[in-house]
mmCIF file of N, CA and C in Angstrom:
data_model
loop_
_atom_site.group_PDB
_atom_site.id
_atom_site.type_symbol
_atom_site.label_atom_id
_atom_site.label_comp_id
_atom_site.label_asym_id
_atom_site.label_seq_id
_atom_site.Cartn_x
_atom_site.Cartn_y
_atom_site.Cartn_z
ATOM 1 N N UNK A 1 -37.704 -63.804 -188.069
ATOM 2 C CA UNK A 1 -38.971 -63.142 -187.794
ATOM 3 C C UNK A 1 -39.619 -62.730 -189.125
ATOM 4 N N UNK A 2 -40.723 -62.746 -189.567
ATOM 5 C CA UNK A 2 -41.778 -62.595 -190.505
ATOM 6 C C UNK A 2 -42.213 -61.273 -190.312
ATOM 7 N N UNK A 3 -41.911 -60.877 -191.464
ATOM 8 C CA UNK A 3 -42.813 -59.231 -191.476
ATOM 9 C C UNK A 3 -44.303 -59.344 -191.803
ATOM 10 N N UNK A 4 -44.815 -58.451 -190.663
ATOM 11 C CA UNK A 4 -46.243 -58.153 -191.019
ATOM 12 C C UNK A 4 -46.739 -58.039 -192.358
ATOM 13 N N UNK A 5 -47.909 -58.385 -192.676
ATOM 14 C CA UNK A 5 -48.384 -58.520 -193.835
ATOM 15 C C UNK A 5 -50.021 -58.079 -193.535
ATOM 16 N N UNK A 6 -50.564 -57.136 -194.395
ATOM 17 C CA UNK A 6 -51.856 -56.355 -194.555
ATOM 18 C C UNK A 6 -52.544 -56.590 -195.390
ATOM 19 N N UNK A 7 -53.606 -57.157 -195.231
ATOM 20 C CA UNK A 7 -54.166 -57.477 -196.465
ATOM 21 C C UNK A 7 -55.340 -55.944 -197.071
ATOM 22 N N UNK A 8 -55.131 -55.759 -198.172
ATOM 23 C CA UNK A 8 -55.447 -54.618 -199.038
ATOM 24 C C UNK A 8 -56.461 -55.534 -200.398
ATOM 25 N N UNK A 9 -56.889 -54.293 -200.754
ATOM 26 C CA UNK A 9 -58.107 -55.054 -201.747
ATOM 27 C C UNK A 9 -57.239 -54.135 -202.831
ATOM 28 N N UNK A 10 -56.776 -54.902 -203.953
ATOM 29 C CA UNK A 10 -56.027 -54.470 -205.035
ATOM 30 C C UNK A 10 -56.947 -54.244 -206.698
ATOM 31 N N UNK A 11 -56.534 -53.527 -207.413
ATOM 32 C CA UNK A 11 -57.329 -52.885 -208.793
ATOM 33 C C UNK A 11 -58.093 -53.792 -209.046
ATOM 34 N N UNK A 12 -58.229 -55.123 -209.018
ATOM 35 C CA UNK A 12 -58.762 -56.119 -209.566
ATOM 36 C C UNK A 12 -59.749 -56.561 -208.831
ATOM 37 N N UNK A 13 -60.080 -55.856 -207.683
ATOM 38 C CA UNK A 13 -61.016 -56.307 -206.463
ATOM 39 C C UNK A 13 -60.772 -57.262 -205.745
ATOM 40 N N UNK A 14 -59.537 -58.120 -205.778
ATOM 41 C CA UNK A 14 -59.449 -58.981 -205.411
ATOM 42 C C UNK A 14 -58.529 -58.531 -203.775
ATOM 43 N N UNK A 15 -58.583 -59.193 -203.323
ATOM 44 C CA UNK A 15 -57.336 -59.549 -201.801
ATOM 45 C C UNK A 15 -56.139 -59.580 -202.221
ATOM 46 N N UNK A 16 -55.078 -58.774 -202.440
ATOM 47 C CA UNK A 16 -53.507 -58.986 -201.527
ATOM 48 C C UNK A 16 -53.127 -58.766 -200.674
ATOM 49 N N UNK A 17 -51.732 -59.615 -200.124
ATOM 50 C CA UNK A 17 -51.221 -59.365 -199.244
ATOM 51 C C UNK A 17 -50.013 -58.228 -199.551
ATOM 52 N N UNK A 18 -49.822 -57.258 -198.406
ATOM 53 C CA UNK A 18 -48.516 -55.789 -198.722
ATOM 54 C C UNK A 18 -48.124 -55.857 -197.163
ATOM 55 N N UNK A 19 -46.858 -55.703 -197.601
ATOM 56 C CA UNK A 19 -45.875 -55.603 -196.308
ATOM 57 C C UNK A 19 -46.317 -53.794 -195.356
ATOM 58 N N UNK A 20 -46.962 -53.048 -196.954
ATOM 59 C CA UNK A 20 -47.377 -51.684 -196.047
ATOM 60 C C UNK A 20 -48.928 -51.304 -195.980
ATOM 61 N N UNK A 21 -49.428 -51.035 -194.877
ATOM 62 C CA UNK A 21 -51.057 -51.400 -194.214
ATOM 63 C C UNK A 21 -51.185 -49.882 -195.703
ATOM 64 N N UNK A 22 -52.939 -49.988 -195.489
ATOM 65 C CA UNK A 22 -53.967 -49.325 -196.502
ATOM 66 C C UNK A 22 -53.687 -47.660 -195.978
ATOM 67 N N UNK A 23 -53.690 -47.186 -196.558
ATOM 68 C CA UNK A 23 -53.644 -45.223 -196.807
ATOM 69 C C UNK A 23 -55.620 -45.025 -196.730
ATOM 70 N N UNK A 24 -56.644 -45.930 -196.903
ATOM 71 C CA UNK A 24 -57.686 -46.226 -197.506
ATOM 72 C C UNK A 24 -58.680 -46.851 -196.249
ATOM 73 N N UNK A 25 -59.607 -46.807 -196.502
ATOM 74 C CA UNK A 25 -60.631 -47.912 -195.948
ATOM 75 C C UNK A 25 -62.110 -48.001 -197.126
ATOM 76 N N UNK A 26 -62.402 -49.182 -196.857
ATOM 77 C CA UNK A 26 -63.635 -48.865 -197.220
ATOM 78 C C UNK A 26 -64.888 -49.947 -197.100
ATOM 79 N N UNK A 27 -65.774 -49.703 -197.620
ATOM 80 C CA UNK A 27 -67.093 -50.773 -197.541
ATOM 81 C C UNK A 27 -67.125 -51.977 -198.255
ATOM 82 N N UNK A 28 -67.099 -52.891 -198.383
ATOM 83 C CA UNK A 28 -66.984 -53.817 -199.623
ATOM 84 C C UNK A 28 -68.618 -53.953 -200.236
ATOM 85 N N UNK A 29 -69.140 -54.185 -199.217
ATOM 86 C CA UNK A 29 -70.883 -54.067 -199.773
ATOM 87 C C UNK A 29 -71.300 -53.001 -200.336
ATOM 88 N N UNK A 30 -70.763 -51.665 -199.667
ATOM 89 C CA UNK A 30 -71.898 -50.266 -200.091
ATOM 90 C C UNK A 30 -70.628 -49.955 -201.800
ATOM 91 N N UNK A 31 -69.408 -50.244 -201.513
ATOM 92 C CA UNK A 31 -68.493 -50.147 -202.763
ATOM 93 C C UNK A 31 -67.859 -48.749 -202.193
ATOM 94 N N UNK A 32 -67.628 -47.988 -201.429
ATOM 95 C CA UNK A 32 -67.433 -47.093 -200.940
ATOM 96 C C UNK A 32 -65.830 -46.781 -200.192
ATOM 97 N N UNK A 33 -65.012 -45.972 -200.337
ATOM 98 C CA UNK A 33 -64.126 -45.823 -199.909
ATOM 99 C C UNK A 33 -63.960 -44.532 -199.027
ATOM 100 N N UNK A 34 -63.009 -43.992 -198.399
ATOM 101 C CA UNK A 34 -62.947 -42.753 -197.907
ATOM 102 C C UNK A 34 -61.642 -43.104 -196.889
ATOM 103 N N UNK A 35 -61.289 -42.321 -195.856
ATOM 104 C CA UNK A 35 -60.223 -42.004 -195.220
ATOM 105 C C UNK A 35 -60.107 -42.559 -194.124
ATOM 106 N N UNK A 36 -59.304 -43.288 -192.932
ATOM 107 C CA UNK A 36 -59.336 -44.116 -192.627
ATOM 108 C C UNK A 36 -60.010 -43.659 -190.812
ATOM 109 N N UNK A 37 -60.046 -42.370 -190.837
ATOM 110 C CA UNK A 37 -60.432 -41.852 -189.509
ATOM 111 C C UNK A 37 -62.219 -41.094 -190.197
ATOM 112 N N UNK A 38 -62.625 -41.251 -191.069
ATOM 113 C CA UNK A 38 -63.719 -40.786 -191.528
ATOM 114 C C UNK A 38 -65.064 -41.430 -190.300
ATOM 115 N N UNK A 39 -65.876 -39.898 -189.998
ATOM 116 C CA UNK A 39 -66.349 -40.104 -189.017
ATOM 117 C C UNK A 39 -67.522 -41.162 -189.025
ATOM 118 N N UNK A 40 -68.298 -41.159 -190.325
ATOM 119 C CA UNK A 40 -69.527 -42.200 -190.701
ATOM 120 C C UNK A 40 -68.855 -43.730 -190.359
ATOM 121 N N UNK A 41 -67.575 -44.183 -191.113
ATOM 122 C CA UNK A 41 -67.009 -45.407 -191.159
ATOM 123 C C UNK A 41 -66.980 -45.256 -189.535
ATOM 124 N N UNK A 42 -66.490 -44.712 -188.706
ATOM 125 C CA UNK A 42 -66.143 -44.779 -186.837
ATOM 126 C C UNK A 42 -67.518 -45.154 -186.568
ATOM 127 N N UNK A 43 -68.870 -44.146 -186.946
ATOM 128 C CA UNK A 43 -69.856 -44.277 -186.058
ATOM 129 C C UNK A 43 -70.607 -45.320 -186.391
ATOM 130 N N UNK A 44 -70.635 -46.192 -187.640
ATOM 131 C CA UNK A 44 -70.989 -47.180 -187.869
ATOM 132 C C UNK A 44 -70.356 -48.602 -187.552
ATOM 133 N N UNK A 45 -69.201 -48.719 -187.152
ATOM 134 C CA UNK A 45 -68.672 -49.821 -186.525
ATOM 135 C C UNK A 45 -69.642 -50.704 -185.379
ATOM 136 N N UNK A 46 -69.950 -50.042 -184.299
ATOM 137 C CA UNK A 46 -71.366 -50.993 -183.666
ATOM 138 C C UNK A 46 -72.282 -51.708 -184.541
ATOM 139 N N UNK A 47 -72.714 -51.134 -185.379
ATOM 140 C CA UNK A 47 -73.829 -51.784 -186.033
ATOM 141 C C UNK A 47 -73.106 -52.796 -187.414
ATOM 142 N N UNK A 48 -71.832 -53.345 -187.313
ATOM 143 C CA UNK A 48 -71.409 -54.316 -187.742
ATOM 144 C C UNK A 48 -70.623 -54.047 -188.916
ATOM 145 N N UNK A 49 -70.327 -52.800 -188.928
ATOM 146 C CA UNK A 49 -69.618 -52.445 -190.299
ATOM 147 C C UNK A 49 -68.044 -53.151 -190.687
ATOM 148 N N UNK A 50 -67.650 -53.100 -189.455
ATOM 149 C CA UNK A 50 -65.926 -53.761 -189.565
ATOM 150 C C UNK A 50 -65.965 -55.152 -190.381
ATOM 151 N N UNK A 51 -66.716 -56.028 -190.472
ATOM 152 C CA UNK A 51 -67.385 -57.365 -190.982
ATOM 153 C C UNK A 51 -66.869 -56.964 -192.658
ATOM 154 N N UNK A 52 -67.337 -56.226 -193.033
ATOM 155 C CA UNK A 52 -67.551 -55.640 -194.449
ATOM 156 C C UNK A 52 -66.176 -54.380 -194.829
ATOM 157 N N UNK A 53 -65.290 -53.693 -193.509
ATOM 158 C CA UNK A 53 -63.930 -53.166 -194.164
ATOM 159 C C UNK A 53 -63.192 -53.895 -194.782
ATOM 160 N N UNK A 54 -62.873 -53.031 -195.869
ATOM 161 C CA UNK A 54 -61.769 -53.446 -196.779
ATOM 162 C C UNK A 54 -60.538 -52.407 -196.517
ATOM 163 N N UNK A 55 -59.394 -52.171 -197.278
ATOM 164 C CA UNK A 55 -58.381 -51.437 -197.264
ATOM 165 C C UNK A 55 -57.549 -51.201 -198.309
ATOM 166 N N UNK A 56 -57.359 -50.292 -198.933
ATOM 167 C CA UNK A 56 -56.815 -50.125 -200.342
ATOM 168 C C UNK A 56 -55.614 -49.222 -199.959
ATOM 169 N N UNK A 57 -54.599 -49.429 -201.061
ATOM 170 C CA UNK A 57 -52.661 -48.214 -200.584
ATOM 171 C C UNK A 57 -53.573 -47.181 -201.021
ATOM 172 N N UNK A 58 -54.406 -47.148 -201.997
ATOM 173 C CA UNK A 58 -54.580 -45.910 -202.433
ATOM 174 C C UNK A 58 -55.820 -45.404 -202.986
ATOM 175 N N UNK A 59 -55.862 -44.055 -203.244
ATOM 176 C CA UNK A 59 -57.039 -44.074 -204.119
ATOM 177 C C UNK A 59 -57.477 -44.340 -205.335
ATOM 178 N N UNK A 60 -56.252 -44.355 -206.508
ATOM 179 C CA UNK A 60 -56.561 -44.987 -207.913
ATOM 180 C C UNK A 60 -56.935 -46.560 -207.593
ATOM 181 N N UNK A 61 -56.200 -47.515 -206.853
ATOM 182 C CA UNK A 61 -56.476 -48.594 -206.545
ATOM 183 C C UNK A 61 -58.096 -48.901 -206.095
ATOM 184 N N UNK A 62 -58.515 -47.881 -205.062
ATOM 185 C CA UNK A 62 -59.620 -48.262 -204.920
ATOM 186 C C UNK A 62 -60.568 -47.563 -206.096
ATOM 187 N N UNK A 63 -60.440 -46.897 -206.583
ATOM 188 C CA UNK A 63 -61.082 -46.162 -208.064
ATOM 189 C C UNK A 63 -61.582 -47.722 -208.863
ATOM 190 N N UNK A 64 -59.511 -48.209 -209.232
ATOM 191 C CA UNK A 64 -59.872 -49.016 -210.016
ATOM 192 C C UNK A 64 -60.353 -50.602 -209.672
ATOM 193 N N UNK A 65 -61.039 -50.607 -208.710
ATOM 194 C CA UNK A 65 -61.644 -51.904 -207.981
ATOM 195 C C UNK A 65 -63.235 -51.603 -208.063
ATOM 196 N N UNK A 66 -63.197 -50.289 -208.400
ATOM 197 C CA UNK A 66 -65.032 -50.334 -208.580
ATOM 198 C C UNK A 66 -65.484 -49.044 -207.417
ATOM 199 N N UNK A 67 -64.745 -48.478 -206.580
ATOM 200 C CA UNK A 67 -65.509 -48.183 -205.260
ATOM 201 C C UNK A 67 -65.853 -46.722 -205.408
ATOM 202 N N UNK A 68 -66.467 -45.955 -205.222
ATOM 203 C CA UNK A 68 -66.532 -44.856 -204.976
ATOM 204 C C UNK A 68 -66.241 -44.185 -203.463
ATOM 205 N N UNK A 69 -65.958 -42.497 -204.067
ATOM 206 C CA UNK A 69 -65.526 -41.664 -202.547
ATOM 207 C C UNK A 69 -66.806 -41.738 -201.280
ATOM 208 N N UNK A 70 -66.709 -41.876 -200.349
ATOM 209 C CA UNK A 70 -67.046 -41.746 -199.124
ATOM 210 C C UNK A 70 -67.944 -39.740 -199.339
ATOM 211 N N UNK A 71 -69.372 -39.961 -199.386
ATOM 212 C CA UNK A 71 -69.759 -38.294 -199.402
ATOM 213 C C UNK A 71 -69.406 -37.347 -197.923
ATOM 214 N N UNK A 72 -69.219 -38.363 -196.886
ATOM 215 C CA UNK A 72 -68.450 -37.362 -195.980
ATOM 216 C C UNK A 72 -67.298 -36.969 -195.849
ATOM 217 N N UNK A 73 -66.395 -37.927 -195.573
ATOM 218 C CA UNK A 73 -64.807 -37.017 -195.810
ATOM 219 C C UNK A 73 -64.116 -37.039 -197.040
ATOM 220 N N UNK A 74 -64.821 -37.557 -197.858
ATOM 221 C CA UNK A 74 -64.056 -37.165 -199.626
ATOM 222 C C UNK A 74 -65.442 -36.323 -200.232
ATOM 223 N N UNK A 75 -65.606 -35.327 -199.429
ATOM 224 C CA UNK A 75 -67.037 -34.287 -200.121
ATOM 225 C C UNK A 75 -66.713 -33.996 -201.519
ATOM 226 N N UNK A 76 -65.436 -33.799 -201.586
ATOM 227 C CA UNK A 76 -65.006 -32.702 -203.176
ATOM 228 C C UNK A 76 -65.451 -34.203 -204.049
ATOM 229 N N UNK A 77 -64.206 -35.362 -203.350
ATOM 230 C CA UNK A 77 -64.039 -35.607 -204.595
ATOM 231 C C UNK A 77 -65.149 -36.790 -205.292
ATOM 232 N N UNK A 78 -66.112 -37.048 -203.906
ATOM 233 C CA UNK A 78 -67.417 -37.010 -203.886
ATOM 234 C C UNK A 78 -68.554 -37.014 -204.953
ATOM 235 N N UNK A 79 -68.280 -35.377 -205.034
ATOM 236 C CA UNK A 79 -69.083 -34.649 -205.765
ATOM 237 C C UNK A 79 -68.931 -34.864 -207.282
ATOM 238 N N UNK A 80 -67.274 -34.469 -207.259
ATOM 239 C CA UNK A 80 -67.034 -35.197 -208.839
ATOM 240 C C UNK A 80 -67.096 -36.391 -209.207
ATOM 241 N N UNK A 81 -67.299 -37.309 -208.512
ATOM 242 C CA UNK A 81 -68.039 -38.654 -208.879
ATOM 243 C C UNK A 81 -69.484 -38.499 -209.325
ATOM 244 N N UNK A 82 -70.364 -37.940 -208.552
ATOM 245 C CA UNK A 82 -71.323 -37.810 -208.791
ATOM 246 C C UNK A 82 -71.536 -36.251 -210.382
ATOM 247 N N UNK A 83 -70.456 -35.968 -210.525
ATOM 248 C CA UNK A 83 -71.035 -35.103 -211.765
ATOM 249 C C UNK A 83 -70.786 -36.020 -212.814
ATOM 250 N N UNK A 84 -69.415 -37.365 -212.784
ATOM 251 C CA UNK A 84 -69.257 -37.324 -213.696
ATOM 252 C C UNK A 84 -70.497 -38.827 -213.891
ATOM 253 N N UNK A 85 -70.302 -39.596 -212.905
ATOM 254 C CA UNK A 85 -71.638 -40.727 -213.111
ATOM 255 C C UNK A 85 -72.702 -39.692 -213.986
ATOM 256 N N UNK A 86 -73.332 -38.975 -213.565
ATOM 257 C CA UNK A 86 -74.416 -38.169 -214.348
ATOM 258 C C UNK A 86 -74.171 -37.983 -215.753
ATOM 259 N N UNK A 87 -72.602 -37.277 -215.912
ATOM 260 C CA UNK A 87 -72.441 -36.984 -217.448
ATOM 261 C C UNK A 87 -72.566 -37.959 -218.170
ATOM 262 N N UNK A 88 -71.821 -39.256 -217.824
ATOM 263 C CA UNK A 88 -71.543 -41.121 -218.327
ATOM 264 C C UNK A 88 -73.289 -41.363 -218.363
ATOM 265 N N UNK A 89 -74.401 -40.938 -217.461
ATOM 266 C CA UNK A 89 -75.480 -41.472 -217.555
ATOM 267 C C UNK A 89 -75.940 -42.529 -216.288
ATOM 268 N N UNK A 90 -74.837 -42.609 -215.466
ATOM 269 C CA UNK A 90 -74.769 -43.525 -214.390
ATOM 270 C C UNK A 90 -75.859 -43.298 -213.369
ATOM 271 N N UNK A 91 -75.771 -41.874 -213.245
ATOM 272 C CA UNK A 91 -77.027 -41.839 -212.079
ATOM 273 C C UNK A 91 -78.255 -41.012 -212.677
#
């Protein structure tokens, strides 16, 4: 028997396969990550969002793939994205 296999979006942005599913979800279009019961990612599923989930083990992983926190259920750490884009000049 073959163990399940999850595919996760790894530091490099790219697709692997992991024997253990994502801690993560996120947008691949908007670049966006957040928590995997986060209520925006739920209420947007009708309008075609699942098309575009990705899944990361973690959060440095999805950090280092490009994505930013989700402003609803990662508010804090959110926010410190957005202070530090500002300080860097980003936004």
């Amino acid at each position: 028997m073959t163990e399940k296999q999850y595919k996760l979006i790894g530091p490099d942005g790219e697709e692997v396969l992991s024997a253990v599913p994502g801690t993560l979800g996120g947008n691949r279009r908007l670049k966006i990550y957040g928590s995997l019961d986060c209520r925006s990612a739920i209420g947007s599923l009708p309008t075609g969002y699942a098309k575009h989930r990705v899944f990361f083990a973690d959060e440095a992983t999805a950090i280092a793939a490009g994505y930013r926190p989700c402003a609803t259920c990662m508010a804090a750490e959110y926010r410190n994205w957005v202070e530090e884009a500002m300080r860097s000049g980003l936004l």
